[in-house]
């Protein structure tokens, strides 16, 4: 189904550094609503209205309730063929890297290594005062709604980068480095509405990487890509993998 040209297949095979850049779309086949799609609403709120420092300042209880709900969905979800194919691909070489905007933890549950979660992780909280980090869930802090720091008793917040907030410098520096040296960049399941991830993809392309986008829709990045697959990542990625490595077993 994927049908890459022989030239592109050859470029992928001979590429040393491959970068996968993923967004919410890769997890939609696992049942996790995307941010800007139909499921991006909770009660009457849009996801973009809740994932902000202002929303947390004004209504920390509502924001925590929303994240508790999303965390439950993430916990029940299973990695799909898209996540699993990237993990399998990464197991072939240490220079295949993955940068995700997703906070759902599904890439690491699929077995991905060399993973940068640039927007944080929904299974972690950090203290608004001492910045100490804690796991959430059965093995960590588990009460619903507002949560407090066991060290200093201040309010905890989700360990997630919200709209209008800066990124973790160390993670971002590493992400820029990876995008500059990539020979191939796969851009998967992102609307490219957030500027940092979109610019990571563009940086790779400006530095000579071949860009392959997998998304049922076109995005602002599509014109910069050499290849666009208008399909679901859980279907397209295994096909690409099969074409590039016809002799490698999937599992
Ligand atoms: P969006 O919800 O903006 O975009 C999801 C993209 O996935 C859309 O372009 C869809 O067309 C595409 N898509 C849907 N199903 C797909 C499938 N099965 N296979 C491939 N693509 C599919 O999500 P992001 O671009 O990830 O930030 O959003 C970026 C950031 O905005 C998120 O990380 C989040 C949000 O605010 C934080 O939470 C910090």
Coordinates of C-alpha atoms and ligand atoms in Angstrom, one line a residue:
X1 CA 0.0 0.0 0.0
X2 CA 2.7 2.5 0.9
X3 CA 4.6 2.3 -2.3
X4 CA 7.8 4.3 -1.9
X5 CA 9.9 4.9 -5.0
X6 CA 13.0 2.8 -5.3
X7 CA 15.1 6.0 -4.9
X8 CA 13.5 6.8 -1.6
X9 CA 13.8 3.2 -0.4
X10 CA 17.5 3.4 -1.2
X11 CA 17.9 6.7 0.7
X12 CA 16.2 5.3 3.8
X13 CA 18.3 2.1 3.7
X14 CA 21.6 4.0 3.4
X15 CA 20.6 6.7 6.0
X16 CA 22.6 6.6 9.2
X17 CA 20.5 9.0 11.2
X18 CA 16.8 8.7 11.1
X19 CA 14.5 10.9 13.1
X20 CA 10.9 10.1 13.9
X21 CA 8.8 13.1 15.0
X22 CA 5.4 12.2 16.3
X23 CA 2.2 14.0 17.5
X24 CA -1.2 13.0 18.8
X25 CA -2.3 11.4 15.6
X26 CA 0.0 8.3 16.1
X27 CA -2.0 7.5 19.3
X28 CA -5.5 8.1 17.8
X29 CA -5.6 4.5 16.7
X30 CA -5.0 3.5 20.3
X31 CA -8.2 5.4 21.3
X32 CA -6.5 8.6 22.6
X33 CA -8.3 11.7 21.4
X34 CA -6.1 14.2 19.4
X35 CA -6.0 17.8 20.5
X36 CA -7.5 19.5 17.6
X37 CA -9.8 16.7 16.3
X38 CA -13.4 15.9 17.3
X39 CA -12.4 14.2 20.6
X40 CA -10.4 17.3 21.6
X41 CA -13.2 18.4 23.9
X42 CA -13.8 17.6 27.5
X43 CA -17.1 18.7 29.0
X44 CA -17.5 22.2 27.5
X45 CA -13.7 22.9 27.3
X46 CA -11.4 22.7 24.4
X47 CA -8.1 21.0 25.2
X48 CA -6.3 24.2 24.2
X49 CA -8.1 26.1 26.9
X50 CA -7.2 23.7 29.7
X51 CA -3.5 23.1 28.8
X52 CA -2.4 26.6 29.9
X53 CA -0.8 28.1 33.0
X54 CA -3.7 30.5 33.3
X55 CA -6.3 27.7 33.4
X56 CA -4.3 26.0 36.2
X57 CA -3.9 29.3 38.1
X58 CA -7.6 30.0 38.0
X59 CA -9.0 26.4 38.2
X60 CA -6.4 23.9 39.3
X61 CA -9.1 21.5 40.3
X62 CA -10.7 21.5 36.9
X63 CA -7.3 21.1 35.1
X64 CA -6.4 18.2 37.4
X65 CA -9.8 16.6 36.8
X66 CA -9.1 16.8 33.1
X67 CA -5.7 15.3 33.3
X68 CA -6.9 12.5 35.7
X69 CA -9.5 11.7 33.0
X70 CA -6.9 11.8 30.2
X71 CA -4.4 9.7 32.3
X72 CA -7.1 7.0 32.7
X73 CA -7.5 6.9 28.9
X74 CA -3.8 6.6 28.4
X75 CA -3.5 3.9 31.0
X76 CA -6.2 1.8 29.3
X77 CA -4.8 2.3 25.9
X78 CA -2.3 0.0 24.2
X79 CA 0.5 0.9 21.8
X80 CA -0.6 0.3 18.2
X81 CA 1.2 -0.9 15.1
X82 CA 2.6 2.7 14.5
X83 CA 4.3 2.8 17.9
X84 CA 5.4 -0.8 17.6
X85 CA 6.9 -0.3 14.2
X86 CA 9.0 2.7 15.3
X87 CA 10.2 0.7 18.3
X88 CA 11.1 -2.3 16.1
X89 CA 13.0 0.1 13.7
X90 CA 14.9 1.7 16.6
X91 CA 16.0 -1.8 17.7
X92 CA 18.0 -2.1 14.5
X93 CA 20.3 0.9 15.2
X94 CA 21.2 3.3 18.0
X95 CA 21.1 6.3 15.6
X96 CA 17.3 6.1 15.0
X97 CA 15.8 8.7 17.3
X98 CA 12.3 9.6 18.3
X99 CA 11.0 13.0 19.4
X100 CA 7.4 13.0 20.5
X101 CA 5.0 15.7 21.5
X102 CA 2.8 13.1 23.1
X103 CA 2.6 12.8 26.9
X104 CA 0.8 9.4 26.9
X105 CA 3.8 7.2 27.5
X106 CA 2.8 4.8 24.6
X107 CA 6.1 5.0 22.8
X108 CA 8.1 3.8 25.8
X109 CA 5.5 1.1 26.5
X110 CA 6.0 0.0 22.9
X111 CA 9.7 -0.4 23.7
X112 CA 11.1 2.8 22.1
X113 CA 14.5 3.8 23.3
X114 CA 16.3 7.1 22.3
X115 CA 13.0 8.9 23.1
X116 CA 12.6 12.6 23.8
X117 CA 9.2 13.5 25.3
X118 CA 9.5 17.2 24.7
X119 CA 6.0 18.0 26.1
X120 CA 6.4 16.0 29.3
X121 CA 4.6 12.9 30.5
X122 CA 1.1 12.6 31.9
X123 CA 2.2 10.0 34.5
X124 CA 4.4 12.6 36.2
X125 CA 3.6 15.6 38.4
X126 CA 6.0 18.3 39.7
X127 CA 5.8 20.6 42.6
X128 CA 4.9 24.2 41.8
X129 CA 7.2 25.3 44.6
X130 CA 10.2 23.0 45.0
X131 CA 9.9 21.5 41.4
X132 CA 10.4 17.9 42.8
X133 CA 9.0 15.3 40.4
X134 CA 6.6 12.5 41.4
X135 CA 5.0 9.5 39.6
X136 CA 1.3 9.4 39.4
X137 CA -0.9 6.3 39.6
X138 CA -0.9 3.1 41.5
X139 CA 2.8 3.2 42.3
X140 CA 2.9 7.0 43.0
X141 CA 0.5 9.7 44.0
X142 CA -3.0 8.4 43.3
X143 CA -5.7 10.7 44.8
X144 CA -8.1 12.2 42.2
X145 CA -8.3 16.0 41.8
X146 CA -5.9 18.4 43.5
X147 CA -2.6 16.9 44.5
X148 CA 0.0 18.1 47.0
X149 CA 3.8 17.7 47.3
X150 CA 4.8 15.2 49.9
X151 CA 8.0 17.1 50.5
X152 CA 6.8 20.7 51.0
X153 CA 3.0 20.4 50.8
X154 CA 2.7 22.9 47.9
X155 CA 0.3 22.2 45.0
X156 CA 1.5 19.8 42.4
X157 CA 1.0 20.3 38.7
X158 CA 1.1 18.0 35.7
X159 CA 4.7 17.7 34.4
X160 CA 3.7 18.9 31.0
X161 CA 4.7 21.9 28.9
X162 CA 1.6 24.0 28.5
X163 CA 0.8 26.7 25.9
X164 CA 2.9 29.7 26.5
X165 CA 5.5 27.9 28.5
X166 CA 9.1 27.3 27.7
X167 CA 10.6 23.9 27.0
X168 CA 13.2 22.0 29.1
X169 CA 16.4 23.4 27.8
X170 CA 18.4 20.2 27.9
X171 CA 15.8 18.2 26.0
X172 CA 15.4 21.0 23.4
X173 CA 19.1 21.3 22.8
X174 CA 19.3 17.6 22.2
X175 CA 16.2 17.8 19.9
X176 CA 17.8 20.5 17.8
X177 CA 21.0 18.5 17.5
X178 CA 19.1 15.4 16.3
X179 CA 17.2 17.4 13.8
X180 CA 20.3 19.0 12.3
X181 CA 22.0 15.6 11.7
X182 CA 19.0 13.6 10.5
X183 CA 19.2 12.1 7.0
X184 CA 15.6 11.2 7.0
X185 CA 12.8 12.8 9.0
X186 CA 9.5 11.1 9.4
X187 CA 6.8 13.5 10.6
X188 CA 3.8 11.5 11.9
X189 CA 0.4 12.5 13.2
X190 CA 1.0 16.1 14.0
X191 CA -1.0 19.1 12.8
X192 CA 2.3 21.1 13.0
X193 CA 0.4 23.9 14.8
X194 CA 3.0 24.2 17.6
X195 CA 6.0 26.0 16.4
X196 CA 8.8 24.2 18.1
X197 CA 8.0 20.7 16.7
X198 CA 7.2 22.2 13.3
X199 CA 10.6 24.0 13.3
X200 CA 12.4 20.8 14.3
X201 CA 11.1 19.1 11.2
X202 CA 11.9 22.1 9.0
X203 CA 15.4 22.3 10.5
X204 CA 16.0 18.7 9.5
X205 CA 14.8 19.4 6.0
X206 CA 16.9 22.6 5.6
X207 CA 19.9 20.6 6.6
X208 CA 19.4 18.1 3.9
X209 CA 17.1 15.5 5.4
X210 CA 14.5 13.8 3.2
X211 CA 11.0 14.5 4.7
X212 CA 8.3 11.9 4.9
X213 CA 5.0 12.9 6.3
X214 CA 2.3 10.4 7.4
X215 CA -1.1 12.1 8.1
X216 CA -4.6 11.6 6.7
X217 CA -4.7 15.4 6.3
X218 CA -2.2 17.8 4.8
X219 CA -0.5 20.3 7.1
X220 CA 1.6 23.5 6.8
X221 CA 4.6 21.1 6.6
X222 CA 3.3 19.1 3.7
X223 CA 4.8 21.4 1.0
X224 CA 8.2 21.0 2.5
X225 CA 8.0 17.2 2.5
X226 CA 9.3 15.0 -0.3
X227 CA 6.8 12.3 0.4
X228 CA 3.3 12.6 2.0
X229 CA 1.3 9.5 2.9
X230 CA -2.4 10.4 3.3
X231 CA -3.2 7.5 5.6
X232 CA -3.2 6.2 9.2
X233 CA 0.2 5.7 10.8
X234 CA -0.8 2.3 12.2
X235 CA -1.3 1.1 8.7
X236 CA 1.3 3.1 6.7
X237 CA 4.3 2.6 9.0
X238 CA 4.3 -1.2 8.9
X239 CA 4.0 -1.1 5.1
X240 CA 7.0 1.2 4.8
X241 CA 9.0 -1.0 7.2
X242 CA 8.1 -4.0 5.1
X243 CA 9.2 -2.3 1.9
X244 CA 12.5 -1.0 3.4
X245 CA 13.4 -4.2 5.2
X246 CA 11.6 -7.0 3.3
X247 CA 13.7 -9.7 5.0
X248 CA 13.1 -8.5 8.6
X249 CA 10.4 -10.2 10.6
X250 CA 7.9 -7.7 12.2
X251 CA 8.0 -9.3 15.6
Ligands
LIG1 P1 -3.2 17.7 16.9 O1 -4.4 17.2 17.5 O2 -3.0 19.2 16.7 O3 -3.0 17.0 15.4 C1 -3.2 15.6 15.3 C2 -2.8 15.3 13.8 O4 -2.9 13.9 13.7 C3 -3.8 15.9 12.8 O5 -3.1 16.5 11.8 C4 -4.5 14.7 12.2 O6 -4.9 14.8 10.9 C5 -3.5 13.6 12.4 N1 -4.0 12.2 12.6 C6 -5.2 11.8 13.1 N2 -5.3 10.5 13.1 C7 -4.1 10.0 12.5 C8 -3.6 8.7 12.3 N3 -4.3 7.6 12.5 N4 -2.4 8.6 11.7 C9 -1.6 9.7 11.4 N5 -2.1 11.0 11.7 C10 -3.3 11.1 12.2 O7 -2.0 17.1 17.7 P2 -0.4 17.6 17.8 O8 0.0 18.1 16.5 O9 0.3 16.5 18.4 O10 0.7 19.9 23.6 O11 -0.6 18.8 18.8 C11 0.6 19.4 19.3 C12 0.5 19.8 20.7 O12 -0.6 20.6 20.9 C13 0.3 18.6 21.7 O13 1.5 18.0 22.0 C14 -0.3 19.3 22.8 C15 -1.2 20.3 22.2 O14 -1.4 21.4 22.9 C16 0.7 19.7 24.9 O15 -0.1 19.0 25.5 C17 1.8 20.4 25.6

